[in-house]
Coordinates of C-alpha atoms in Angstrom, one line a residue:
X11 CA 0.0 0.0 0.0
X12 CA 1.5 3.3 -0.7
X13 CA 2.4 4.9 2.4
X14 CA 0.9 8.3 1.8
X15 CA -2.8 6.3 1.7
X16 CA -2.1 4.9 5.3
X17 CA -5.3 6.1 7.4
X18 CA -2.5 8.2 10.2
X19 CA -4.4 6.9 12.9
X20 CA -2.6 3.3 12.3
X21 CA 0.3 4.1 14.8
X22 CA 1.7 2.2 17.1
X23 CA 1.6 5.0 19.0
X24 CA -2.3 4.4 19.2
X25 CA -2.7 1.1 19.4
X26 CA -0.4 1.4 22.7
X27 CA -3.0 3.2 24.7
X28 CA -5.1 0.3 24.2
X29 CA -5.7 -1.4 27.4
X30 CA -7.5 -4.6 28.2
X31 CA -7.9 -5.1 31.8
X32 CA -7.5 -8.6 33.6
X33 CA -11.4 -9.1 34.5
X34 CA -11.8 -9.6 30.3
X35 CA -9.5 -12.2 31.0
X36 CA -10.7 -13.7 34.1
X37 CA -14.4 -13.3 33.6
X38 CA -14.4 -14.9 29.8
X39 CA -12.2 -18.2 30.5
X40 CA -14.4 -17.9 33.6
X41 CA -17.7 -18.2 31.4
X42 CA -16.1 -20.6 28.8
X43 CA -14.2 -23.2 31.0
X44 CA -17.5 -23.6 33.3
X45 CA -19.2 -24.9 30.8
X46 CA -16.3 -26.8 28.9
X47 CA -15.8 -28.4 32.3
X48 CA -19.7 -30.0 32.3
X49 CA -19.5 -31.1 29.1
X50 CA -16.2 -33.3 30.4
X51 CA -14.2 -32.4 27.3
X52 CA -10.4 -33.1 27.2
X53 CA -9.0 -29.6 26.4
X54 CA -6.8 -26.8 27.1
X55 CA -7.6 -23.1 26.7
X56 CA -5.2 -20.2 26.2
X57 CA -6.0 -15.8 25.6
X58 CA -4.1 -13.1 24.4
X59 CA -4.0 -9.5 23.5
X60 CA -3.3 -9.2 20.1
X61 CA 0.4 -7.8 20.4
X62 CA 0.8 -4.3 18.9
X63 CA 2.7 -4.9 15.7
X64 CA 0.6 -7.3 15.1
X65 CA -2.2 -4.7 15.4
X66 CA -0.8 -2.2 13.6
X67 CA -0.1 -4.7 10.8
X68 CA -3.9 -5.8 10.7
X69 CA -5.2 -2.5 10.9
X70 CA -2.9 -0.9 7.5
X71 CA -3.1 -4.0 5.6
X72 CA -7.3 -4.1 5.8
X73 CA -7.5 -0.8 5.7
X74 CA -10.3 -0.8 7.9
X75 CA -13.2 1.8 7.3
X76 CA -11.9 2.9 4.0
X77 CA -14.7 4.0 1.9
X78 CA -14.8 2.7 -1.6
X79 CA -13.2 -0.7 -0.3
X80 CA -14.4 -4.1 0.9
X81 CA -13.8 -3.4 4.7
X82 CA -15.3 0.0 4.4
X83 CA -18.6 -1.3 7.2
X84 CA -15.6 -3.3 9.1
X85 CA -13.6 -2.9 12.2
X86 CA -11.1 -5.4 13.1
X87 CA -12.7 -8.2 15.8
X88 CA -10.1 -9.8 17.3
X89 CA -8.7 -7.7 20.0
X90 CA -9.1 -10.5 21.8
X91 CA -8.5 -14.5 21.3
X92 CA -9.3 -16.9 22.7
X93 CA -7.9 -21.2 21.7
X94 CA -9.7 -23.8 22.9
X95 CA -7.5 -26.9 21.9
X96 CA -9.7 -29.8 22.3
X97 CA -8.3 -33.9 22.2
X98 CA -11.0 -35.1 20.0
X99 CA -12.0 -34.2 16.5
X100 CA -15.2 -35.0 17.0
X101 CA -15.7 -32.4 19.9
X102 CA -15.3 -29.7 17.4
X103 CA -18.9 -29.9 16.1
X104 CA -20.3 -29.9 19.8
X105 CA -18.2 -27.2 21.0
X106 CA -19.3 -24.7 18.4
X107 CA -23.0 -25.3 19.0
X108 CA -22.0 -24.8 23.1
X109 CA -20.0 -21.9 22.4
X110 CA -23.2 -20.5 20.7
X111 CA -25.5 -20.8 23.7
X112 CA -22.6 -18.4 25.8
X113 CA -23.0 -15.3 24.6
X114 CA -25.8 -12.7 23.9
X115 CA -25.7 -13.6 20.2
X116 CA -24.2 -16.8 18.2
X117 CA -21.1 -16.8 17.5
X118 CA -20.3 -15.8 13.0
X119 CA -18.3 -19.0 12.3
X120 CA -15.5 -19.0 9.6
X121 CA -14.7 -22.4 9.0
X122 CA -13.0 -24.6 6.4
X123 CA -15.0 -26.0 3.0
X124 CA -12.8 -29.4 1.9
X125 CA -13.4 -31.5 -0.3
X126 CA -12.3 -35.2 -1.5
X127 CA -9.0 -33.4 -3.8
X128 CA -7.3 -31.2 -1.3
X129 CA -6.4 -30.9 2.3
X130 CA -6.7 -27.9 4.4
X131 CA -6.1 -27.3 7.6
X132 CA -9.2 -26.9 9.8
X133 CA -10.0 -23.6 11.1
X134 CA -12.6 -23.3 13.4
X135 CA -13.0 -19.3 14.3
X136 CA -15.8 -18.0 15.9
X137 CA -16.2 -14.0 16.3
X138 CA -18.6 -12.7 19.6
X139 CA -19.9 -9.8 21.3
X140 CA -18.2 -9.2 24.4
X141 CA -20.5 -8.6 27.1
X142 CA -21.4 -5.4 27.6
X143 CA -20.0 -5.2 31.3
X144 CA -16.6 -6.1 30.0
X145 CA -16.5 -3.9 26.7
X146 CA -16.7 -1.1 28.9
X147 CA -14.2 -1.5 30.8
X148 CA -11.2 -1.6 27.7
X149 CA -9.8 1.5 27.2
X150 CA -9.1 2.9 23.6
X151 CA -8.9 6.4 23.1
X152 CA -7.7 7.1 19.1
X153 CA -9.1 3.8 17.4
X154 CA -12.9 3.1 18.7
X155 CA -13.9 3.4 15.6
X156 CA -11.3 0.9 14.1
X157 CA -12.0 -1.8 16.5
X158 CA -15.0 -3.9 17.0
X159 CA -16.1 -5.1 21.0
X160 CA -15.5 -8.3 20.2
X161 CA -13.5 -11.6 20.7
X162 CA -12.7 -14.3 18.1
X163 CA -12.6 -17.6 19.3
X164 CA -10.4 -20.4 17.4
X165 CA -11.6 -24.2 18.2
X166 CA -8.3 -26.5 17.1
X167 CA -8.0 -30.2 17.8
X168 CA -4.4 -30.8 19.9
X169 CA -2.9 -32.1 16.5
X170 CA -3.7 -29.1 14.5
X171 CA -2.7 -26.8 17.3
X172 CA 1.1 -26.7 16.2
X173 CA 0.4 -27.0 12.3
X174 CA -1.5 -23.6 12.8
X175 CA 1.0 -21.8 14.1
X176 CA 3.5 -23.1 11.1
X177 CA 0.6 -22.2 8.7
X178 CA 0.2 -18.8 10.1
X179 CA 4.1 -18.2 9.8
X180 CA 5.8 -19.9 7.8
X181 CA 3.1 -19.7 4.8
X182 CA 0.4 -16.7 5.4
X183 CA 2.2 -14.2 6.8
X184 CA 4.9 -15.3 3.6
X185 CA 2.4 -15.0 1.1
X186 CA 1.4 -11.8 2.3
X187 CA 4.6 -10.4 2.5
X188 CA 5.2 -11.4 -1.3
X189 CA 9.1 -12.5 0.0
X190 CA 11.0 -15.3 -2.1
X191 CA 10.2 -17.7 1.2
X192 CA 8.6 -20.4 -0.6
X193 CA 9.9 -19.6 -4.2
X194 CA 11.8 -22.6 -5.3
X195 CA 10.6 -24.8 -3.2
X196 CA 7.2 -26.1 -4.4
X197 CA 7.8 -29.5 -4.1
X198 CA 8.4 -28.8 -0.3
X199 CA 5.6 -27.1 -0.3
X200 CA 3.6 -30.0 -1.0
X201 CA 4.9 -32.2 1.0
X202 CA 4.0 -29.9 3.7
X203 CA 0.2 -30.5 2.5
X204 CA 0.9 -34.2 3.1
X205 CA 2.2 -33.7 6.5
X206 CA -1.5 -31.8 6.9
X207 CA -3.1 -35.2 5.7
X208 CA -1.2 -37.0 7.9
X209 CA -2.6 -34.7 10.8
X210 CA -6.1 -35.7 9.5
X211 CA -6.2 -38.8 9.3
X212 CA -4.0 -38.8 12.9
X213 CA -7.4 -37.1 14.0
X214 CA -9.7 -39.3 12.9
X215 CA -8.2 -42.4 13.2
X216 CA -7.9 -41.6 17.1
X217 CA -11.6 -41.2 17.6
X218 CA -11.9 -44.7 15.4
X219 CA -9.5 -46.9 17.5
X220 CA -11.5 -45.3 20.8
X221 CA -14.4 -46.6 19.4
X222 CA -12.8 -50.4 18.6
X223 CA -12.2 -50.3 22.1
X224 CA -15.0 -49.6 23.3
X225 CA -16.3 -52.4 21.2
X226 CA -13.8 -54.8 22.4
X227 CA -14.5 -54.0 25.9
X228 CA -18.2 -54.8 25.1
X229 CA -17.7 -57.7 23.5
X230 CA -15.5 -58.7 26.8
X231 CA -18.0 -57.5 29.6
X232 CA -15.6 -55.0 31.0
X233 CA -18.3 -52.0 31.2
X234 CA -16.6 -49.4 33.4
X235 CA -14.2 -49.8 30.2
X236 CA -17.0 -49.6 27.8
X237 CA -18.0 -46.5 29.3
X238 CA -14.7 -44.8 29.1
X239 CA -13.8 -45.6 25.8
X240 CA -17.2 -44.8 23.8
X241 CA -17.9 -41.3 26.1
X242 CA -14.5 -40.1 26.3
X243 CA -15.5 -37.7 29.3
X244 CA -12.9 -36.6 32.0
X245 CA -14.0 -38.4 34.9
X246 CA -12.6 -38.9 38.6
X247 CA -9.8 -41.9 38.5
X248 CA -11.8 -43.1 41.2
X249 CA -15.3 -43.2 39.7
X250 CA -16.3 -46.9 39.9
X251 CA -20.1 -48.6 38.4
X252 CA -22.5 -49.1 41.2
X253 CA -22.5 -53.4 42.1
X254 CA -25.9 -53.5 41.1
X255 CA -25.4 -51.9 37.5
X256 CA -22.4 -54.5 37.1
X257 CA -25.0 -57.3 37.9
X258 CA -27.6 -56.3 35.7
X259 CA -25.2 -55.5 32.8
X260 CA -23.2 -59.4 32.9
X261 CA -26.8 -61.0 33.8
X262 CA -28.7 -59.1 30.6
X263 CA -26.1 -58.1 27.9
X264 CA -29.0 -56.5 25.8
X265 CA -29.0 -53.6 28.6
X266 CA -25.7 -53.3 28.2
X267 CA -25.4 -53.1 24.2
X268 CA -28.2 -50.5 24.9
X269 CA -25.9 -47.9 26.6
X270 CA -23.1 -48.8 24.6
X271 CA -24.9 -47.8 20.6
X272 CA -26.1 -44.3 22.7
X273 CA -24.6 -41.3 21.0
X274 CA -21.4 -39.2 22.8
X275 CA -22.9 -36.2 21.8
X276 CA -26.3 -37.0 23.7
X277 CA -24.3 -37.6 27.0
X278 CA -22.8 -34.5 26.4
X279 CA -26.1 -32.7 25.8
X280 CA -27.2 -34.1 29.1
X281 CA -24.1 -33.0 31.0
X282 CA -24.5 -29.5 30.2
X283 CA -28.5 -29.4 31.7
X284 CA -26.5 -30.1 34.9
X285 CA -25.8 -27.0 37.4
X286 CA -22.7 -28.8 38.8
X287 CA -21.7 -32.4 37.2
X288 CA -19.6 -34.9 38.8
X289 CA -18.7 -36.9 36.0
X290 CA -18.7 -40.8 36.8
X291 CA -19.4 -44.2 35.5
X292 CA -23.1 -44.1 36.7
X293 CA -23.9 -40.1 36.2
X294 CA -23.3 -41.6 32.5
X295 CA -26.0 -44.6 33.2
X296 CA -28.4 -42.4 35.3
X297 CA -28.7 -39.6 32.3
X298 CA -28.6 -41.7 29.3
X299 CA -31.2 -44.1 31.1
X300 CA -33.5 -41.0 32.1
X301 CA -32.9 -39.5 28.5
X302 CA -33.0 -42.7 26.0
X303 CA -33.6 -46.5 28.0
X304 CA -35.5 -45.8 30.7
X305 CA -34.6 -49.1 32.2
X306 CA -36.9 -49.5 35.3
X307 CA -34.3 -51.9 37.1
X308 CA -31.6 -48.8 36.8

């Protein structure tokens, strides 16, 4: 962009007097890690501040608020992020629809179209309204009008967690630049894209060896290891299956193959209607009996 077309307020000098106090912080991983927590997901959750080159690149390259140009109704959104790094590709659908439930609004989702010829890595970004409490309280003199109160959110399975960051890096921020990074060097280039497969199907073969052993654990009676491998929820070590529901499961298998075809997602759905879960071996049997068997013996 030619320098003389740079809005002036872009500075750096602006975008320091930015401040983002530590209740956004606390009260938003407070809001999202509650909930995370019910639904027993395996995860991890990090926030930042965008830093302030960062920023100031952002703001000159989309030339936010320009009239005549495609971000002229924009302001840049992502202040604030927020990664939620989940263990399971399959969480990735349910944490979007929780994420959605949060906030005053749902969240505007960016995520990525494949299809059978080509491999992309996954993005999962979510942009929401900050509540209104916590908007308030940032302070931002010189570029209100440049900045949106919001937060993006980025959902990643662990796998993809690092490939994102080499993505971001190594290839965006290259392409964008217009250097000679990749130049020459096509052929690596691919064989980056099959290391991205490789990440895929890493993904989604973990979820399909859980569920083998859950089968196989089925197949062998060993139901508090049924359990574990087909719901995947983190549960006390020392959660044990009431005597009773051991009984009934080895004296009527049919019960048993009952709970074990019940959907993940379900138990998850039945989790999160909880004020305070304790996760365990029978808090799974109680809520997917009360919700889908409705075994009068349980």
């Amino acid at each position: 962009m030619d320098n003389k077309k740079i809005n002036p307020l872009f500075t750096k000098e602006n975008v320091e007097k930015i401040v983002v106090p530590d209740i956004v912080k606390v009260d938003l991983l407070s809001i999202l890690e509650e909930k995370l927590q019910k639904a027993g997901f395996y995860y991890r959750v990090a926030y930042r501040v965008k830093a302030v080159d960062s920023m100031v690149n952002k703001l000159i390259f989309k030339d936010y608020r320009r009239k005549g140009t495609e971000n002229e109704d924009k302001k840049m959104q992502d202040l604030i992020g927020i990664r939620i790094m989940l263990y399971f590709s399959d969480d990735l659908e349910i944490c979007m629809r929780l994420l959605d439930t949060l906030f005053v609004e749902p969240g505007k989702w960016e995520t990525t179209e494949n299809n059978e010829y080509e491999f992309k890595a996954m993005k999962v970004n979510g942009i929401f309204k900050l509540p209104a409490y916590l908007s308030k309280t940032i302070v931002n003199p010189s570029l209100a009008d440049y900045v949106d109160s919001t937060f993006e959110v980025q959902v990643r399975t662990n796998s993809f967690e690092g490939w994102h960051e080499i993505e971001h890096d190594m290839r965006y921020k290259s392409l964008l630049s217009d250097n000679e990074f990749w130049r020459g060097g096509e052929e690596l280039s691919r064989i980056l894209n099959c290391i991205l497969a490789n990440l895929e199907l890493s993904d989604w073969s973990l979820v399909q060896l859980f569920e083998q052993l859950s089968y196989n654990h089925y197949k062998n009676a060993n139901w508090e290891l049924m359990l574990k491998s087909k719901f995947r929820i983190h549960m006390d070590d020392n959660s044990e299956l009431d005597p009773a529901i051991l009984e009934l499961f080895d004296r009527d298998k049919e019960i048993a193959k009952q709970f074990f075809k019940c959907k993940r997602k379900d138990l998850i759905r039945d989790l999160l209607k909880l004020d305070a879960p304790q996760p365990s071996y029978n808090l799974i049997v109680k809520l997917l009996n009360d919700s889908k068997i409705h075994n009068e013996e349980i």
